[in-house]
Amino acid sequence: MPQFVLPNNASFHTARHFLEINKPFEEDSKDAILVFRHRWAHVEPMALSMASAWGAWCRRHGKPVVVENLDRRAAYSARMRLFQHLGVDYDPGLTEHEEAGRFLPVSQVITRGQVSGVIGDISALLHLEDDPESLAAVQYCVSELLRNVLEHSGSLDGAFVCAHRYTGEPTPRVTIAVADCGRGIASHLGRVHPEASSDDMVALGLAMRPGITGALRGPYGTSENAGAGLFITRCIAKGTGGYFLLISGGAAYRLRRARSDEDQITLYVDPFDEDRHDRWSLSSPWQGTVVAVEIRTDQIADYHGFFQWIFKNVPSRASRSRRIHFT
């Protein structure tokens, strides 16, 4: 039966294990089960956005979601509004904490107007008014990832987005995740790039390169950096020393954090050229796409300079450049 497991630790670091233990789209039952592990639980936006998108998919297919091991360990998930998207009534019995300054709860986005609403909420909910450089980078990533879903996924339930701001040392950061249960990257790109239609890993590699998916919108959008959204998001993650994760169909790609002793960070046009990354096949494919990005907020001192440098170095479709140095 469709089953989604939230383990003790669901994070970038444990993503491979987290994906391996889940079989969310099996079709042999009318029921769907969400399982919390015993003891404590550390659940990051990646897992929450995926569980929410999966819950909406289950409900649309007539599969009510049943939750196992539901107790106070699920209080954080409740505050992140996971159970609203699952259609499950749950009251953790705890005093509700103020959201501002910590997280953007899981939000379902179906229309462009809702994208604007989420972007507007980010500043207050993540309490980034005092850090406009980081705020601008976070808003860009959220806007671009949501736009990708609305324009390319064909998801009837739209996108599910959430974020959390971690303020502790040594890595103050914001983690963002967007998930959908739409057509997936291979299906979308396969219409123009036949080599992607039958190979999810090839599709992921193409999607993270500039000049593949279409024209980039916004103040920096030109024919020279068309289709650079995921590429730019990956650059932001690596440029600040954070993780980047992309999942679609039967394939997953994870850019690791930069080493603390690196004097110069190299940005690669081809994500598979990265020296610090993992890619693997999923035993149970994800029907749709998931993107998660970690932004080190202590590493962005000049947002516009940071972005202008990246966009200046995004190659055109005809470029043969394979790497860009970030100093």
One Martini backbone bead per residue (centre of mass of N, CA, C, O) as a GRO file, in nm:
protein
  327
    1MET     BB    1   0.102   0.032   0.013
    2PRO     BB    2   0.092   0.349   0.057
    3GLN     BB    3   0.404   0.488   0.195
    4PHE     BB    4   0.504   0.724   0.456
    5VAL     BB    5   0.821   0.797   0.607
    6LEU     BB    6   0.920   0.947   0.919
    7PRO     BB    7   1.202   0.968   1.046
    8ASN     BB    8   1.423   1.074   1.277
    9ASN     BB    9   1.588   1.165   1.002
   10ALA     BB   10   1.506   1.436   0.766
   11SER     BB   11   1.761   1.518   0.538
   12PHE     BB   12   2.013   1.582   0.340
   13HIS     BB   13   2.206   1.369   0.466
   14THR     BB   14   1.948   1.138   0.465
   15ALA     BB   15   1.807   1.113   0.180
   16ARG     BB   16   1.865   0.825   0.083
   17HIS     BB   17   1.725   0.675   0.311
   18PHE     BB   18   1.450   0.815   0.297
   19LEU     BB   19   1.384   0.721   0.002
   20GLU     BB   20   1.420   0.408   0.042
   21ILE     BB   21   1.176   0.371   0.268
   22ASN     BB   22   0.990   0.471   0.034
   23LYS     BB   23   0.634   0.391  -0.100
   24PRO     BB   24   0.405   0.619  -0.214
   25PHE     BB   25   0.283   0.477  -0.518
   26GLU     BB   26   0.130   0.240  -0.455
   27GLU     BB   27  -0.168   0.046  -0.599
   28ASP     BB   28  -0.277  -0.199  -0.379
   29SER     BB   29  -0.456   0.035  -0.233
   30LYS     BB   30  -0.692   0.251  -0.059
   31ASP     BB   31  -0.462   0.310   0.128
   32ALA     BB   32  -0.277   0.543   0.345
   33ILE     BB   33   0.052   0.579   0.508
   34LEU     BB   34   0.172   0.752   0.792
   35VAL     BB   35   0.500   0.735   0.949
   36PHE     BB   36   0.616   0.748   1.271
   37ARG     BB   37   0.873   0.738   1.460
   38HIS     BB   38   1.020   0.663   1.725
   39ARG     BB   39   1.081   0.903   1.923
   40TRP     BB   40   1.249   1.123   1.764
   41ALA     BB   41   1.223   1.420   1.531
   42HIS     BB   42   1.391   1.527   1.222
   43VAL     BB   43   1.217   1.758   1.007
   44GLU     BB   44   1.248   1.879   0.699
   45PRO     BB   45   1.122   2.041   0.428
   46MET     BB   46   1.152   1.814   0.228
   47ALA     BB   47   0.958   1.609   0.377
   48LEU     BB   48   0.708   1.797   0.411
   49SER     BB   49   0.652   1.858   0.111
   50MET     BB   50   0.624   1.564   0.021
   51ALA     BB   51   0.396   1.474   0.213
   52SER     BB   52   0.191   1.683   0.111
   53ALA     BB   53   0.183   1.604  -0.187
   54TRP     BB   54   0.106   1.309  -0.133
   55GLY     BB   55  -0.157   1.361   0.020
   56ALA     BB   56  -0.302   1.498  -0.218
   57TRP     BB   57  -0.279   1.260  -0.411
   58CYS     BB   58  -0.436   1.057  -0.243
   59ARG     BB   59  -0.703   1.214  -0.222
   60ARG     BB   60  -0.750   1.234  -0.534
   61HIS     BB   61  -0.739   0.893  -0.534
   62GLY     BB   62  -0.908   0.785  -0.280
   63LYS     BB   63  -0.677   0.799  -0.030
   64PRO     BB   64  -0.679   0.783   0.281
   65VAL     BB   65  -0.504   0.910   0.556
   66VAL     BB   66  -0.299   0.730   0.783
   67VAL     BB   67  -0.169   0.760   1.118
   68GLU     BB   68   0.127   0.660   1.276
   69ASN     BB   69   0.246   0.746   1.579
   70LEU     BB   70   0.062   0.974   1.710
   71ASP     BB   71   0.223   1.243   1.877
   72ARG     BB   72   0.433   1.481   2.011
   73ARG     BB   73   0.642   1.439   1.779
   74ALA     BB   74   0.426   1.597   1.572
   75ALA     BB   75   0.422   1.905   1.641
   76TYR     BB   76   0.593   2.033   1.419
   77SER     BB   77   0.421   1.931   1.180
   78ALA     BB   78   0.172   2.085   1.271
   79ARG     BB   79   0.298   2.372   1.252
   80MET     BB   80   0.357   2.308   0.934
   81ARG     BB   81   0.070   2.187   0.820
   82LEU     BB   82   0.056   1.888   0.731
   83PHE     BB   83  -0.237   1.782   0.817
   84GLN     BB   84  -0.401   1.960   0.628
   85HIS     BB   85  -0.293   1.808   0.362
   86LEU     BB   86  -0.397   1.516   0.468
   87GLY     BB   87  -0.676   1.526   0.626
   88VAL     BB   88  -0.587   1.553   0.942
   89ASP     BB   89  -0.676   1.536   1.270
   90TYR     BB   90  -0.461   1.742   1.488
   91ASP     BB   91  -0.376   1.783   1.841
   92PRO     BB   92  -0.093   1.835   2.037
   93GLY     BB   93  -0.147   2.008   2.309
   94LEU     BB   94   0.000   2.279   2.244
   95THR     BB   95   0.145   2.571   2.242
   96GLU     BB   96   0.142   2.809   2.016
   97HIS     BB   97   0.385   2.933   1.823
   98GLU     BB   98   0.551   3.168   1.682
   99GLU     BB   99   0.645   3.190   1.350
  100ALA     BB  100   0.814   3.419   1.353
  101GLY     BB  101   1.162   3.354   1.266
  102ARG     BB  102   1.146   3.033   1.150
  103PHE     BB  103   0.883   2.971   0.950
  104LEU     BB  104   0.736   2.826   0.656
  105PRO     BB  105   0.470   2.687   0.605
  106VAL     BB  106   0.297   2.475   0.443
  107SER     BB  107   0.221   2.555   0.099
  108GLN     BB  108  -0.027   2.589  -0.139
  109VAL     BB  109   0.036   2.625  -0.500
  110ILE     BB  110  -0.165   2.725  -0.801
  111THR     BB  111  -0.113   3.033  -0.833
  112ARG     BB  112   0.036   3.330  -0.897
  113GLY     BB  113  -0.085   3.482  -0.657
  114GLN     BB  114   0.033   3.283  -0.442
  115VAL     BB  115   0.325   3.346  -0.491
  116SER     BB  116   0.315   3.638  -0.392
  117GLY     BB  117   0.226   3.567  -0.105
  118VAL     BB  118   0.474   3.403  -0.022
  119ILE     BB  119   0.686   3.619  -0.075
  120GLY     BB  120   0.559   3.818   0.134
  121ASP     BB  121   0.594   3.620   0.390
  122ILE     BB  122   0.899   3.566   0.428
  123SER     BB  123   1.004   3.805   0.588
  124ALA     BB  124   0.829   3.765   0.847
  125LEU     BB  125   0.858   3.448   0.902
  126LEU     BB  126   1.194   3.466   0.882
  127HIS     BB  127   1.315   3.732   0.979
  128LEU     BB  128   1.472   3.922   0.720
  129GLU     BB  129   1.475   4.237   0.746
  130ASP     BB  130   1.791   4.246   0.859
  131ASP     BB  131   1.851   4.064   0.567
  132PRO     BB  132   1.829   4.153   0.246
  133GLU     BB  133   2.020   3.960   0.099
  134SER     BB  134   1.894   3.690   0.185
  135LEU     BB  135   1.604   3.752   0.109
  136ALA     BB  136   1.648   3.776  -0.197
  137ALA     BB  137   1.749   3.485  -0.240
  138VAL     BB  138   1.503   3.337  -0.129
  139GLN     BB  139   1.289   3.464  -0.316
  140TYR     BB  140   1.406   3.365  -0.576
  141CYS     BB  141   1.393   3.059  -0.529
  142VAL     BB  142   1.093   3.036  -0.474
  143SER     BB  143   0.989   3.163  -0.735
  144GLU     BB  144   1.129   2.969  -0.936
  145LEU     BB  145   1.019   2.696  -0.830
  146LEU     BB  146   0.718   2.763  -0.859
  147ARG     BB  147   0.716   2.833  -1.157
  148ASN     BB  148   0.799   2.557  -1.260
  149VAL     BB  149   0.548   2.408  -1.170
  150LEU     BB  150   0.323   2.581  -1.309
  151GLU     BB  151   0.458   2.548  -1.610
  152HIS     BB  152   0.560   2.214  -1.613
  153SER     BB  153   0.404   1.980  -1.436
  154GLY     BB  154   0.076   1.950  -1.428
  155SER     BB  155  -0.029   1.986  -1.147
  156LEU     BB  156  -0.335   1.968  -0.977
  157ASP     BB  157  -0.195   2.065  -0.682
  158GLY     BB  158   0.066   2.182  -0.734
  159ALA     BB  159   0.256   2.332  -0.483
  160PHE     BB  160   0.492   2.257  -0.207
  161VAL     BB  161   0.594   2.490   0.045
  162CYS     BB  162   0.894   2.534   0.251
  163ALA     BB  163   1.058   2.683   0.551
  164HIS     BB  164   1.378   2.725   0.736
  165ARG     BB  165   1.532   2.892   1.009
  166TYR     BB  166   1.876   2.876   1.105
  167THR     BB  167   2.068   3.041   1.376
  168GLY     BB  168   2.290   2.865   1.435
  169GLU     BB  169   2.584   2.741   1.500
  170PRO     BB  170   2.798   2.761   1.217
  171THR     BB  171   2.514   2.758   1.016
  172PRO     BB  172   2.344   2.992   0.908
  173ARG     BB  173   2.012   2.919   0.765
  174VAL     BB  174   1.815   2.832   0.470
  175THR     BB  175   1.545   2.608   0.407
  176ILE     BB  176   1.418   2.484   0.094
  177ALA     BB  177   1.097   2.347  -0.037
  178VAL     BB  178   0.972   2.178  -0.342
  179ALA     BB  179   0.666   2.000  -0.428
  180ASP     BB  180   0.542   1.746  -0.665
  181CYS     BB  181   0.274   1.549  -0.864
  182GLY     BB  182   0.361   1.538  -1.162
  183ARG     BB  183   0.528   1.464  -1.463
  184GLY     BB  184   0.811   1.544  -1.466
  185ILE     BB  185   1.111   1.593  -1.621
  186ALA     BB  186   1.122   1.380  -1.849
  187SER     BB  187   0.849   1.450  -1.977
  188HIS     BB  188   0.905   1.746  -2.036
  189LEU     BB  189   1.188   1.723  -2.193
  190GLY     BB  190   1.115   1.492  -2.405
  191ARG     BB  191   0.982   1.681  -2.623
  192VAL     BB  192   1.289   1.798  -2.698
  193HIS     BB  193   1.460   1.560  -2.536
  194PRO     BB  194   1.472   1.233  -2.598
  195GLU     BB  195   1.701   1.139  -2.394
  196ALA     BB  196   1.507   1.206  -2.134
  197SER     BB  197   1.244   1.020  -2.151
  198SER     BB  198   1.420   0.733  -2.054
  199ASP     BB  199   1.608   0.920  -1.843
  200ASP     BB  200   1.620   1.064  -1.539
  201MET     BB  201   1.920   1.146  -1.513
  202VAL     BB  202   1.943   1.303  -1.772
  203ALA     BB  203   1.719   1.503  -1.702
  204LEU     BB  204   1.855   1.630  -1.456
  205GLY     BB  205   2.110   1.732  -1.598
  206LEU     BB  206   1.960   1.922  -1.793
  207ALA     BB  207   1.791   2.098  -1.585
  208MET     BB  208   2.079   2.214  -1.450
  209ARG     BB  209   2.111   2.359  -1.716
  210PRO     BB  210   2.159   2.602  -1.925
  211GLY     BB  211   1.937   2.635  -2.199
  212ILE     BB  212   1.676   2.417  -2.181
  213THR     BB  213   1.368   2.518  -2.067
  214GLY     BB  214   1.398   2.839  -2.117
  215ALA     BB  215   1.303   3.149  -2.033
  216LEU     BB  216   1.415   3.384  -1.824
  217ARG     BB  217   1.283   3.573  -1.581
  218GLY     BB  218   1.328   3.902  -1.529
  219PRO     BB  219   1.589   4.133  -1.492
  220TYR     BB  220   1.801   3.891  -1.617
  221GLY     BB  221   1.650   3.815  -1.873
  222THR     BB  222   1.796   3.631  -2.147
  223SER     BB  223   1.916   3.457  -2.417
  224GLU     BB  224   2.193   3.389  -2.254
  225ASN     BB  225   2.003   3.265  -1.984
  226ALA     BB  226   1.823   3.047  -2.066
  227GLY     BB  227   1.704   2.827  -1.840
  228ALA     BB  228   1.857   2.902  -1.531
  229GLY     BB  229   1.712   2.840  -1.261
  230LEU     BB  230   1.849   2.579  -1.144
  231PHE     BB  231   2.132   2.676  -1.181
  232ILE     BB  232   2.118   2.923  -0.995
  233THR     BB  233   2.028   2.771  -0.742
  234ARG     BB  234   2.283   2.597  -0.731
  235CYS     BB  235   2.479   2.837  -0.708
  236ILE     BB  236   2.376   2.947  -0.443
  237ALA     BB  237   2.435   2.706  -0.273
  238LYS     BB  238   2.740   2.679  -0.335
  239GLY     BB  239   2.829   2.979  -0.289
  240THR     BB  240   2.733   2.939   0.035
  241GLY     BB  241   2.773   2.618   0.123
  242GLY     BB  242   2.532   2.439   0.027
  243TYR     BB  243   2.271   2.256  -0.049
  244PHE     BB  244   2.143   2.033  -0.321
  245LEU     BB  245   1.817   1.903  -0.438
  246LEU     BB  246   1.712   1.647  -0.686
  247ILE     BB  247   1.386   1.506  -0.773
  248SER     BB  248   1.289   1.253  -1.029
  249GLY     BB  249   1.147   0.985  -1.036
  250GLY     BB  250   1.436   0.758  -1.046
  251ALA     BB  251   1.600   1.026  -0.947
  252ALA     BB  252   1.902   1.161  -0.776
  253TYR     BB  253   2.042   1.480  -0.654
  254ARG     BB  254   2.347   1.582  -0.463
  255LEU     BB  255   2.478   1.864  -0.328
  256ARG     BB  256   2.731   1.937  -0.143
  257ARG     BB  257   2.899   2.078   0.078
  258ALA     BB  258   3.134   2.283   0.125
  259ARG     BB  259   3.437   2.314   0.219
  260SER     BB  260   3.592   2.498   0.469
  261ASP     BB  261   3.892   2.498   0.301
  262GLU     BB  262   3.787   2.660   0.064
  263ASP     BB  263   3.901   2.926  -0.137
  264GLN     BB  264   3.760   2.807  -0.405
  265ILE     BB  265   3.469   2.810  -0.597
  266THR     BB  266   3.327   2.585  -0.832
  267LEU     BB  267   3.124   2.627  -1.116
  268TYR     BB  268   2.919   2.400  -1.288
  269VAL     BB  269   2.740   2.339  -1.562
  270ASP     BB  270   2.781   2.042  -1.511
  271PRO     BB  271   2.668   1.859  -1.244
  272PHE     BB  272   2.853   1.592  -1.304
  273ASP     BB  273   3.133   1.752  -1.248
  274GLU     BB  274   3.108   1.745  -0.966
  275ASP     BB  275   3.305   1.654  -0.684
  276ARG     BB  276   3.044   1.715  -0.474
  277HIS     BB  277   2.842   1.441  -0.533
  278ASP     BB  278   2.519   1.277  -0.570
  279ARG     BB  279   2.387   0.978  -0.742
  280TRP     BB  280   2.064   0.806  -0.777
  281SER     BB  281   1.852   0.540  -0.764
  282LEU     BB  282   1.515   0.457  -0.727
  283SER     BB  283   1.308   0.204  -0.613
  284SER     BB  284   1.088   0.446  -0.569
  285PRO     BB  285   0.937   0.655  -0.746
  286TRP     BB  286   0.879   0.995  -0.809
  287GLN     BB  287   0.573   1.164  -0.884
  288GLY     BB  288   0.777   1.410  -0.983
  289THR     BB  289   0.909   1.695  -0.795
  290VAL     BB  290   1.215   1.786  -0.610
  291VAL     BB  291   1.330   2.083  -0.431
  292ALA     BB  292   1.635   2.163  -0.248
  293VAL     BB  293   1.768   2.442  -0.046
  294GLU     BB  294   2.075   2.582   0.087
  295ILE     BB  295   2.131   2.893   0.268
  296ARG     BB  296   2.397   3.085   0.359
  297THR     BB  297   2.350   3.384   0.538
  298ASP     BB  298   2.672   3.451   0.594
  299GLN     BB  299   2.748   3.463   0.253
  300ILE     BB  300   2.567   3.737   0.197
  301ALA     BB  301   2.665   4.074   0.126
  302ASP     BB  302   2.589   4.093  -0.207
  303TYR     BB  303   2.337   4.030  -0.401
  304HIS     BB  304   2.378   4.179  -0.672
  305GLY     BB  305   2.670   4.094  -0.712
  306PHE     BB  306   2.619   3.792  -0.700
  307PHE     BB  307   2.419   3.778  -0.941
  308GLN     BB  308   2.576   3.925  -1.162
  309TRP     BB  309   2.806   3.725  -1.169
  310ILE     BB  310   2.648   3.477  -1.249
  311PHE     BB  311   2.502   3.587  -1.507
  312LYS     BB  312   2.760   3.668  -1.658
  313ASN     BB  313   2.853   3.339  -1.652
  314VAL     BB  314   2.628   3.247  -1.816
  315PRO     BB  315   2.595   3.058  -2.072
  316SER     BB  316   2.526   2.995  -2.368
  317ARG     BB  317   2.411   2.754  -2.576
  318ALA     BB  318   2.707   2.760  -2.734
  319SER     BB  319   2.869   2.701  -2.502
  320ARG     BB  320   3.176   2.522  -2.371
  321SER     BB  321   3.163   2.580  -2.090
  322ARG     BB  322   3.219   2.402  -1.762
  323ARG     BB  323   3.331   2.650  -1.580
  324ILE     BB  324   3.309   2.848  -1.273
  325HIS     BB  325   3.447   3.098  -1.083
  326PHE     BB  326   3.424   3.144  -0.720
  327THR     BB  327   3.559   3.424  -0.511
   0.00000   0.00000   0.00000
